[in-house]
Short mmCIF file of C-alpha atoms in Angstrom, two decimals:
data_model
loop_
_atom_site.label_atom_id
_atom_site.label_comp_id
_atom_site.label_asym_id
_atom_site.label_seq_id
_atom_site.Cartn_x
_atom_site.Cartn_y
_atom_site.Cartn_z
CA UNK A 15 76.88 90.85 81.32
CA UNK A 16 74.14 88.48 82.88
CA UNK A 17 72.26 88.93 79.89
CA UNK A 18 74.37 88.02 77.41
CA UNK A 19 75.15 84.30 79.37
CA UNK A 20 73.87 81.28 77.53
CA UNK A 21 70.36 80.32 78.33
CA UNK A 22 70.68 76.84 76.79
CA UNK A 23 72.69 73.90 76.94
CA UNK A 24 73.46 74.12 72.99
CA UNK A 25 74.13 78.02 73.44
CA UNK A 26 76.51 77.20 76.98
CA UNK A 27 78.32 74.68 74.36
CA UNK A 28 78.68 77.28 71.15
CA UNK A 29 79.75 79.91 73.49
CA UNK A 30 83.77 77.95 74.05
CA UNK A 31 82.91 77.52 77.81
CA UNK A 32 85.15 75.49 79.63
CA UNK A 33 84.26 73.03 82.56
CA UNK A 34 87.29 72.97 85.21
CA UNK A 35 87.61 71.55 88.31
CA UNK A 36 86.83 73.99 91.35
CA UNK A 37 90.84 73.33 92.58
CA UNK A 38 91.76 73.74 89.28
CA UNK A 39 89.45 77.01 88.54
CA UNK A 40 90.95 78.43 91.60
CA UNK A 41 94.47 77.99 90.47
CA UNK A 42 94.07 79.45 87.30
CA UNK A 43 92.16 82.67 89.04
CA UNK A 44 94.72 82.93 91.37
CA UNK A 45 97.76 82.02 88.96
CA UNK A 46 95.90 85.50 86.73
CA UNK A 47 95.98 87.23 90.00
CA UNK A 48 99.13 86.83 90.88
CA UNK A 49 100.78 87.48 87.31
CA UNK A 50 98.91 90.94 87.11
CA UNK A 51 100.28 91.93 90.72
CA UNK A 52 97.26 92.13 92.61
CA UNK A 53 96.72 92.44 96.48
CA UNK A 54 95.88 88.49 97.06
CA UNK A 55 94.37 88.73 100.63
CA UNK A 56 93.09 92.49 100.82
CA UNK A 57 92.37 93.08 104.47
CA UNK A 58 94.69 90.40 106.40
CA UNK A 59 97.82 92.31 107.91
CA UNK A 60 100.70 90.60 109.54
CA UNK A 61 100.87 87.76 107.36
CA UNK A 62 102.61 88.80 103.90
CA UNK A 63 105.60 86.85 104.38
CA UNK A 64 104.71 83.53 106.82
CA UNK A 65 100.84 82.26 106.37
CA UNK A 66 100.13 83.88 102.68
CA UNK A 67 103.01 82.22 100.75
CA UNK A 68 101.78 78.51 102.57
CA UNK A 69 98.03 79.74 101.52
CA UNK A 70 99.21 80.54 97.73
CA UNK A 71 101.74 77.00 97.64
CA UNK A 72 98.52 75.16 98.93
CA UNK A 73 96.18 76.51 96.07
CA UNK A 74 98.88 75.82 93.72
CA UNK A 75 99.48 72.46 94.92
CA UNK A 76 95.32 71.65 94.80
CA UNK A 77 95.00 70.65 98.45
CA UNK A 78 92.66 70.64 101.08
CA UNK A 79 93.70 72.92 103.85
CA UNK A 80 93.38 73.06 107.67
CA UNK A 81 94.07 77.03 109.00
CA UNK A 82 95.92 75.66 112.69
CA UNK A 83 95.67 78.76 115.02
CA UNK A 84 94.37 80.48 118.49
CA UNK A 85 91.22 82.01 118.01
CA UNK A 86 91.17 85.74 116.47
CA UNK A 87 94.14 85.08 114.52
CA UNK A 88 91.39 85.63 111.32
CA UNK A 89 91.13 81.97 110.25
CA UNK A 90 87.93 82.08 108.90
CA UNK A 91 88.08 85.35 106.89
CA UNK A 92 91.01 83.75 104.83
CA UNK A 93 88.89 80.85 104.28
CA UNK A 94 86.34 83.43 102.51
CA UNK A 95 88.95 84.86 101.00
CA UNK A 96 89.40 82.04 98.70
CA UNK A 97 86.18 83.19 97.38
CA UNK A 98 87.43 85.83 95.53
CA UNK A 99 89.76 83.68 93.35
CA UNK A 100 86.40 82.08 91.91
CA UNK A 101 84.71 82.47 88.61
CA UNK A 102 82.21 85.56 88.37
CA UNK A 103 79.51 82.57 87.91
CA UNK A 104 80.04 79.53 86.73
CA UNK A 105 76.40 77.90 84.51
CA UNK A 106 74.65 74.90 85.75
CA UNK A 107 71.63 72.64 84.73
CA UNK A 108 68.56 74.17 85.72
CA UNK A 109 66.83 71.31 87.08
CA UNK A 110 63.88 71.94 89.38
CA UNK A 111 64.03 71.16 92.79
CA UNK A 112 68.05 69.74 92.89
CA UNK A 113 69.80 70.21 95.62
CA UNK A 114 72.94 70.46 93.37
CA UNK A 115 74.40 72.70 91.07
CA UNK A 116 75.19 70.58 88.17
CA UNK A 117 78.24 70.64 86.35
CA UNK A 118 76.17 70.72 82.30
CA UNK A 119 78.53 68.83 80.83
CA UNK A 120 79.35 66.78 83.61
CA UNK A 121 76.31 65.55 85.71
CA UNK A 122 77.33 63.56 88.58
CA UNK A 123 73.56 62.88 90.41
CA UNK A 124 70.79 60.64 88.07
CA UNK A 125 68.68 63.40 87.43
CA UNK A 126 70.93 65.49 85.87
CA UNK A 127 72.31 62.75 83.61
CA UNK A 128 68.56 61.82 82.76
CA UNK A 129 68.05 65.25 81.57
CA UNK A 130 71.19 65.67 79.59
CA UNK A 131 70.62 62.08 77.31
CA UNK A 132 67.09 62.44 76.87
CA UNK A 133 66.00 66.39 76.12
CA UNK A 134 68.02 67.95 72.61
CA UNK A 135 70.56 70.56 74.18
CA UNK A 136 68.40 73.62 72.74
CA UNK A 137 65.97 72.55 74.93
CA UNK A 138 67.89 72.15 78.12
CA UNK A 139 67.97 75.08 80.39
CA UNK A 140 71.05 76.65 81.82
CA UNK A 141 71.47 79.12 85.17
CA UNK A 142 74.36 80.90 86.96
CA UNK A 143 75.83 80.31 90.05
CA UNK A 144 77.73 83.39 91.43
CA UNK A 145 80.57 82.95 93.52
CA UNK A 146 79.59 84.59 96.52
CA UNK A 147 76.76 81.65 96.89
CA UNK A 148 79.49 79.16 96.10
CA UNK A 149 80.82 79.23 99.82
CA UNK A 150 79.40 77.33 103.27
CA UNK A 151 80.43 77.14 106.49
CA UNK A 152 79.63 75.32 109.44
CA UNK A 153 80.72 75.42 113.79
CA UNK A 154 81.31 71.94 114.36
CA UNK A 155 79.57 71.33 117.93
CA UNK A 156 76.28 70.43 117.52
CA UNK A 157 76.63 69.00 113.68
CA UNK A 158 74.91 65.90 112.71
CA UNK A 159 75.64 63.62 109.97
CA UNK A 160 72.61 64.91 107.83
CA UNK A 161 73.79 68.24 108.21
CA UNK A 162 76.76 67.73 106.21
CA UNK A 163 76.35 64.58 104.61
CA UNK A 164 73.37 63.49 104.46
CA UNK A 165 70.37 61.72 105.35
CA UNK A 166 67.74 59.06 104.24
CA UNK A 167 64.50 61.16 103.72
CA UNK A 168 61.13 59.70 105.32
CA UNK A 169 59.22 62.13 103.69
CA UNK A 170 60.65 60.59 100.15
CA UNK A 171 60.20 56.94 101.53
CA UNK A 172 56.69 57.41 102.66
CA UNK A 173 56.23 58.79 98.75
CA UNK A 174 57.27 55.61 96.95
CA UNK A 175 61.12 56.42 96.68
CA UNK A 176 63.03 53.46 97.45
CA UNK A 177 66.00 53.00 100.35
CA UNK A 178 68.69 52.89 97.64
CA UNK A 179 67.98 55.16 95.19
CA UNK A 180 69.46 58.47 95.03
CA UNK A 181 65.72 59.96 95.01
CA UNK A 182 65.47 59.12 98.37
CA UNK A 183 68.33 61.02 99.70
CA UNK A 184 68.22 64.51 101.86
CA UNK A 185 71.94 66.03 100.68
CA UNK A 186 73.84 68.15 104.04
CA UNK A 187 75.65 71.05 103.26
CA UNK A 188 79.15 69.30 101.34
CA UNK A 189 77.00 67.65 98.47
CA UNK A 190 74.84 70.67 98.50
CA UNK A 191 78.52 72.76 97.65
CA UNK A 192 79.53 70.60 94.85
CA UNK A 193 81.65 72.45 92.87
CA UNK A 194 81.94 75.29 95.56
CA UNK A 195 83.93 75.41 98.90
CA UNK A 196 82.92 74.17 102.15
CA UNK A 197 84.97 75.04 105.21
CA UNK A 198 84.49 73.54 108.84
CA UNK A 199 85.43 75.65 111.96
CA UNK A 200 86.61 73.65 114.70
CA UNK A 201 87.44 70.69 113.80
CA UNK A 202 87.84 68.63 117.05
CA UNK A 203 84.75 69.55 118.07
CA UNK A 204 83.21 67.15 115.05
CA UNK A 205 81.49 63.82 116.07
CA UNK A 206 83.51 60.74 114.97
CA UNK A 207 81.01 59.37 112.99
CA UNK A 208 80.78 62.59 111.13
CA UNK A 209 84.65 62.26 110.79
CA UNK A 210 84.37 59.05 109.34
CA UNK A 211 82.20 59.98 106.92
CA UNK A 212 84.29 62.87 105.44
CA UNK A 213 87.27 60.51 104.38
CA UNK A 214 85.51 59.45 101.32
CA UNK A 215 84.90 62.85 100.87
CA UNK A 216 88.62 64.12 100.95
CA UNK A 217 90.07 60.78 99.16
CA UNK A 218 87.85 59.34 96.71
CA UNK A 219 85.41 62.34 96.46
CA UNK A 220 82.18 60.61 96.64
CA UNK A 221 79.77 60.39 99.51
CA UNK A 222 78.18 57.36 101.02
CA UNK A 223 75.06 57.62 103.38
CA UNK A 224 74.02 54.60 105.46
CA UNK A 225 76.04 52.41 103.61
CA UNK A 226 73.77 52.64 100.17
CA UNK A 227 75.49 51.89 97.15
CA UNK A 228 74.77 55.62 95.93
CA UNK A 229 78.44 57.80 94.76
CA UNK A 230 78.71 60.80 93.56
CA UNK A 231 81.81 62.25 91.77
CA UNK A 232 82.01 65.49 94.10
CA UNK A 233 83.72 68.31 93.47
CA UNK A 234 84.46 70.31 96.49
CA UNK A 235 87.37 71.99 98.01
CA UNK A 236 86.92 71.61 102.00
CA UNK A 237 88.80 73.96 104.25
CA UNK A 238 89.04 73.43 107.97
CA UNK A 239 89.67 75.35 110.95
CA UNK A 240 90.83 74.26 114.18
CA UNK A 241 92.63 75.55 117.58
CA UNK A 242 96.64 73.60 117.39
CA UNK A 243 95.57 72.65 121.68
CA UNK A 244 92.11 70.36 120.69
CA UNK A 245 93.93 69.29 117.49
CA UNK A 246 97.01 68.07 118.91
CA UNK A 247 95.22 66.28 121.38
CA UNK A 248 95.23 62.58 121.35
CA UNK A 249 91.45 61.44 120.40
CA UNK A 250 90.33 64.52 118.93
CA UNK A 251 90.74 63.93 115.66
CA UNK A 252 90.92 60.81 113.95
CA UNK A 253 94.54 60.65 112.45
CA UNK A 254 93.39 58.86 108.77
CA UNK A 255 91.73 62.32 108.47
CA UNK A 256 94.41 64.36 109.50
CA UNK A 257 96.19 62.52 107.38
CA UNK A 258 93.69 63.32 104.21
CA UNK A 259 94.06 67.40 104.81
CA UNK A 260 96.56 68.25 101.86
CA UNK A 261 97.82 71.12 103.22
CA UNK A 262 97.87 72.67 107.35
CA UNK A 263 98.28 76.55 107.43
CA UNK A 264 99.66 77.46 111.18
CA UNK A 265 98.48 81.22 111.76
CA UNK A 266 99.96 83.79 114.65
CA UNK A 267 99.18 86.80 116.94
CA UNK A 268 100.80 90.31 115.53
CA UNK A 269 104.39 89.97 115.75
CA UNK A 270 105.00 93.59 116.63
CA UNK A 271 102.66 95.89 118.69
CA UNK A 272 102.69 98.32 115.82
CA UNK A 273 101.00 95.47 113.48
CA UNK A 274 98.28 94.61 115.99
CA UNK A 275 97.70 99.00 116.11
CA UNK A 276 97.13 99.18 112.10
CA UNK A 277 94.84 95.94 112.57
CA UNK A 278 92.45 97.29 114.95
CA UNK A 279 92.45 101.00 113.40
CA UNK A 280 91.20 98.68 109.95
CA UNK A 281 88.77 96.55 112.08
CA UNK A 282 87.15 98.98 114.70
CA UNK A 283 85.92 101.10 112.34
CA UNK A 284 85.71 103.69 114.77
CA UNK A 285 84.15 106.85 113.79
CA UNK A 286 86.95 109.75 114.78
CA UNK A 287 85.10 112.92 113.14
CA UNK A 288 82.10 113.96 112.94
CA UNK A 289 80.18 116.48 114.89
CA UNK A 290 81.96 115.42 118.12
CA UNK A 291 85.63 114.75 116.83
CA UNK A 292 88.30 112.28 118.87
CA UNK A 293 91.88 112.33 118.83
CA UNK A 294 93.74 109.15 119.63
CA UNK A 295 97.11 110.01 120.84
CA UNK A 296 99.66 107.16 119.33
CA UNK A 297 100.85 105.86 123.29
CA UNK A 298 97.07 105.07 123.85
CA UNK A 299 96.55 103.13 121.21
CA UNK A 300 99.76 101.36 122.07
CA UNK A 301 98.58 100.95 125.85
CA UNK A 302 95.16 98.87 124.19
CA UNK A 303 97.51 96.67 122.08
CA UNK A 304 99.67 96.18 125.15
CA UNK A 305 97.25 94.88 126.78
CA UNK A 306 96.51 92.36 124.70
CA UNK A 307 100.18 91.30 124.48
CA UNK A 308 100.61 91.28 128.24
CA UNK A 309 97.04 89.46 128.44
CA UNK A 310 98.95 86.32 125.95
CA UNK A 311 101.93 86.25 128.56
CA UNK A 312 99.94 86.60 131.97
CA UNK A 313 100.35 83.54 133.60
CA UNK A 314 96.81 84.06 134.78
CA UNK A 315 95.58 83.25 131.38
CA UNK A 316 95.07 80.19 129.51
CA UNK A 317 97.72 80.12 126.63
CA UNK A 318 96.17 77.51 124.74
CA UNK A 319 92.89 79.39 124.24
CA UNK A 320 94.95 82.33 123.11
CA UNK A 321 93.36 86.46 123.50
CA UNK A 322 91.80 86.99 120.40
CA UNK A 323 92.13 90.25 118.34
CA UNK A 324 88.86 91.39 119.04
CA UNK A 325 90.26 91.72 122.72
CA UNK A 326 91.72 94.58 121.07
CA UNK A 327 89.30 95.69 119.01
CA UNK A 328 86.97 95.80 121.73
CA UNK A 329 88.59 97.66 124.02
CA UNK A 330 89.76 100.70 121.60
CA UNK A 331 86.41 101.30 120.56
CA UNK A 332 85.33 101.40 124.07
CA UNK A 333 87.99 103.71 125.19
CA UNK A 334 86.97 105.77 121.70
CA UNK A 335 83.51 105.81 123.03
CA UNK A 336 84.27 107.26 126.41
CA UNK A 337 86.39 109.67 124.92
CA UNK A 338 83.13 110.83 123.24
CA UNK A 339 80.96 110.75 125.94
CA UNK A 340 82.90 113.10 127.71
CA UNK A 341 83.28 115.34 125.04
CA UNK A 342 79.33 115.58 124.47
CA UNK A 343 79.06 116.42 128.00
CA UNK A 344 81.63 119.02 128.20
CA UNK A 345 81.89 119.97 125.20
CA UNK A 346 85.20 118.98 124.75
CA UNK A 347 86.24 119.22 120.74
CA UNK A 348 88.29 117.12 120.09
CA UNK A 349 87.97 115.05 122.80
CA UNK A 350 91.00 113.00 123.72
CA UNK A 351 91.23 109.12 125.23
CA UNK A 352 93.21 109.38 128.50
CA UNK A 353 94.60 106.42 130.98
CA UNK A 354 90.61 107.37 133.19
CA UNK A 355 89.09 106.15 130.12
CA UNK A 356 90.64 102.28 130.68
CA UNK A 357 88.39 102.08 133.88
CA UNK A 358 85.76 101.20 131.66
CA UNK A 359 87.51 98.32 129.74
CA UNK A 360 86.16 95.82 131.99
CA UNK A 361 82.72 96.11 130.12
CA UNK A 362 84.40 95.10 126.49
CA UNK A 363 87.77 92.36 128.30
CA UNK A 364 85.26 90.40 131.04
CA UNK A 365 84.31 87.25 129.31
CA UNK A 366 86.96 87.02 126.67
CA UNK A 367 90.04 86.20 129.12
CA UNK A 368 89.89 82.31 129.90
CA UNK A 369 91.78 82.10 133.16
CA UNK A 370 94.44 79.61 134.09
CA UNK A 371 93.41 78.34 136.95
CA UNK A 372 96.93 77.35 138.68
CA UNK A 373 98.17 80.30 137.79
CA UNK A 374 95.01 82.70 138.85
CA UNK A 375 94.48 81.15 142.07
CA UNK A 376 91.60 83.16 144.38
CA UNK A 377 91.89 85.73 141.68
CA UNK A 378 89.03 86.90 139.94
CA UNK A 379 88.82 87.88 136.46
CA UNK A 380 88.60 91.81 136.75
CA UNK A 381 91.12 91.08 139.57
CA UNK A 382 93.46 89.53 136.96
CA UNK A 383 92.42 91.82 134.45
CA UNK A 384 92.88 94.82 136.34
CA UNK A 385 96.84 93.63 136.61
CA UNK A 386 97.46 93.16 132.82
CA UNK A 387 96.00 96.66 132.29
CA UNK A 388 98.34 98.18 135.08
CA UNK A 389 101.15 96.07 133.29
CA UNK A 390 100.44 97.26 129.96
CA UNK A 391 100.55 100.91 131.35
CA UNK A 392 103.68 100.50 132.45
CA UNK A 393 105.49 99.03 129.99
CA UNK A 394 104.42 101.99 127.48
CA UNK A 395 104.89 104.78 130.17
CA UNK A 396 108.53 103.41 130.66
CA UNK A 397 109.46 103.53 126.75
CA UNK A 398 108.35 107.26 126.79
CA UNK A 399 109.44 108.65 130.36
CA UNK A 400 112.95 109.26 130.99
CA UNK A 401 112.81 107.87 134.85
CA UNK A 402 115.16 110.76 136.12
CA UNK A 403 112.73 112.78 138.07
CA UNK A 404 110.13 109.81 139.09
CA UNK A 405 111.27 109.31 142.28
CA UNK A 406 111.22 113.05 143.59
CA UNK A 407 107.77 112.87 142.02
CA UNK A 408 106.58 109.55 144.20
CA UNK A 409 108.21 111.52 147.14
CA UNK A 410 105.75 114.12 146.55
CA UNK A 411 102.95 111.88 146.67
CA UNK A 412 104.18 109.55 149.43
CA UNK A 413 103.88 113.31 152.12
CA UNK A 414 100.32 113.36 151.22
CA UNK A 415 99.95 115.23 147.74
CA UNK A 416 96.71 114.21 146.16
CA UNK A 417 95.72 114.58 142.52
CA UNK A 418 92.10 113.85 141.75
CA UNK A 419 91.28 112.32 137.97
CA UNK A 420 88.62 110.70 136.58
CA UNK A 421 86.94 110.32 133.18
CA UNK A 422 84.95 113.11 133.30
CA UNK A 423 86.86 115.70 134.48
CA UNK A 424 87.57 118.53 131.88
CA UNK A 425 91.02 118.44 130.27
CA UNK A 426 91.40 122.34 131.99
CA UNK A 427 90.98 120.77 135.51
CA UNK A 428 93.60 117.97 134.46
CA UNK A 429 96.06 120.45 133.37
CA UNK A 430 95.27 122.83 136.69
CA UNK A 431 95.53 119.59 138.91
CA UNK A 432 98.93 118.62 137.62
CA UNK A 433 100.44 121.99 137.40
CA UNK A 434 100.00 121.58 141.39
CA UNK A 435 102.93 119.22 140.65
CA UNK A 436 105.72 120.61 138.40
CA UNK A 437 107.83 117.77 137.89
CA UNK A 438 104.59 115.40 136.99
CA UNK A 439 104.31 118.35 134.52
CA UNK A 440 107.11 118.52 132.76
CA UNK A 441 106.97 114.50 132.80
CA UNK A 442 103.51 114.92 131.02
CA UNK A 443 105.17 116.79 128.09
CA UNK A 444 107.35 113.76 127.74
CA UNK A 445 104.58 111.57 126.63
CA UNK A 446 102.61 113.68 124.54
CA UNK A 447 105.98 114.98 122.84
#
């Protein structure tokens, strides 16, 4: 198919190509999409019916668009996903040394327009941009101007260029996507200056760099990403921007436990087969999405940074991987994650809990952790155990009965050791039933 593209200007023209607007390219893609029934947003779970429809209205409607969420709530992965709704490859004047993808029948910088009124069209070559390079993205702390904007170039000064021409301009990474999508993560974390300079860019559509008289007619669809605490906050971010953003998606946690379960089974990848098989019984996997759930509510944890899905993700394949560990060791086929196994969570959860610090008090972070874990437990032994029985069995325990359990004892031993106890027994069966 790359062979057969137009090489030329005259041959791009005889060929019926059609020059559209990125916003309105997307539409169309995703208006052909959508009338042939396929998946939209392959891969994002949980959102089918609240943040997808505003994400297809907002594409319809041509705006700008701000994804609003806590992090792990997969903001920037439907920002790439808006890739897919691009042309294969779209052609472009093949003009050495430009920092910009031309639009052939457009131009927009003087180089391009140069080239297109002063060489015949058979003459005039044409490339292809493919959509995949047609996306950028950029973490807002630590972005300069230049980086996104622009810059005035010494190098091209100390050459002969002059101050105000175009020549002597180095383009950032939004001029640089013209005709492509840009998308900046974490918003309030941009400089004000930097904010400033991206209202031309989401109004009028042209960029100005020091003040030079030098526009360009950009074409760029610019997606932001931000966390609703920072963005709400007075100062963060200047309102006349806020104010530009056509369009502000608000994303969420799982609603139900069993949602957050499919999502990290898709995302941990974990390997279950193999040479040295594992078996995930259902009630663990709903223990390591408890946790996550209790982590949100803990009143030891921040709630505006949120517990990101990779909390979750984290921690399964670390409870996968002691699962395995055992099982090499004692040969164990299939080996099988048990409550032991959690003791080792602490290696995937430390560092991604942000503590509140009224609410946490002397408490340390494995200390806190340690709770939400025990919490979690709970809640998911409770919705399988019938409690009739418990208390005879913590009666047992309170005269001195002693089980010994650990995550790398054999399963044999664990069944021996709790046979000493016949009501923990038959309470077993309950859970694995």
């Amino acid at each position: 198919m790359t062979a057969s593209r137009p090489a030329t200007l005259k041959k791009l023209r005889d060929s019926g190509w059609q020059s559209k607007p990125i916003k309105r390219e997307l539409r169309d893609n995703f208006l052909a999409a959508l009338k042939r029934g396929n998946e939209l947003f392959p891969g994002i779970l949980g959102y089918e019916n609240t943040v997808i429809p505003e994400i297809n209205i907002a594409v319809l409607a041509g705006h700008d668009m701000l994804f609003l969420g806590e992090k792990g709530q997969a903001k920037s992965r439907l920002m790439r996903s808006l890739v897919r709704f691009l042309d294969e490859a779209i052609p472009y004047l093949a003009i050495p040394g430009s920092p910009v993808h031309e639009d052939p029948f457009h131009p927009i910088t003087q180089a391009g327009k140069q080239l297109v009124a002063s060489v015949p069209e058979d003459q005039i070559p044409i490339a292809w941009w493919p959509r995949e390079e047609r996306y950028a993205e950029r973490l807002a702390p630590g972005t300069k101007f230049a980086d996104v904007i622009g810059e005035i170039d010494p190098a091209k000064l100390a050459q002969g260029a002059s101050m105000s021409a175009e020549d002597a301009l180095h383009f950032g990474l939004i001029p640089r996507m013209h005709r492509g999508i840009f998308a900046m993560n974490e918003i309030p974390e941009l400089d004000e200056l930097i904010q400033v300079g991206l209202f031309n860019i989401l109004e009028e559509r042209d960029v100005q760099i020091r003040g030079y008289p030098i526009q360009f007619d950009l074409d760029v669809l610019v997606l932001f990403s931000a966390n609703p605490t920072t963005y709400n906050r007075s100062g963060k971010v200047i309102p006349q921007l806020k104010d530009r953003i056509g369009s502000l998606i608000q994303t969420h946690y799982p609603l139900e436990r069993s949602l957050g379960i499919e999502i990290v089974e898709q995302e941990a990848s974990a390997d279950l087969g193999g040479e040295y098989p594992i078996f995930v019984p259902y009630f663990m996997k709903e223990i390591i999405e408890q946790i996550s759930i209790a982590a949100r509510k803990s009143k030891y944890v921040d709630h505006s940074s949120g517990v990101s899905a990779r909390f979750s993700i984290a921690n399964y394949r670390t409870m996968v991987a002691s699962a395995r560990h055992r099982g090499v060791k004692l040969g164990e086929k299939p080996a099988v994650p048990r409550i032991s196994d959690l003791g080792h969570l602490p290696t995937s959860s430390l560092g991604k809990l942000e503590l509140d610090m009224m609410g946490a008090h002397q408490m340390s972070e494995k200390q806190v952790l340690e709770s939400i874990v025990a919490e979690a437990i709970a809640t998911v032994f409770e919705e399988y155990v019938d409690k009739h029985g418990l208390d005879e069995i913590a009666d047992l325990f309170s005269k001195g009965v002693k089980i010994e359990v650990g995550d790398m004892l054999p399963s044999t031993d664990y069944a021996k050791r709790l046979k000493r106890v016949p009501k923990a027994w038959e309470k077993a069966f309950e859970v694995s039933a």
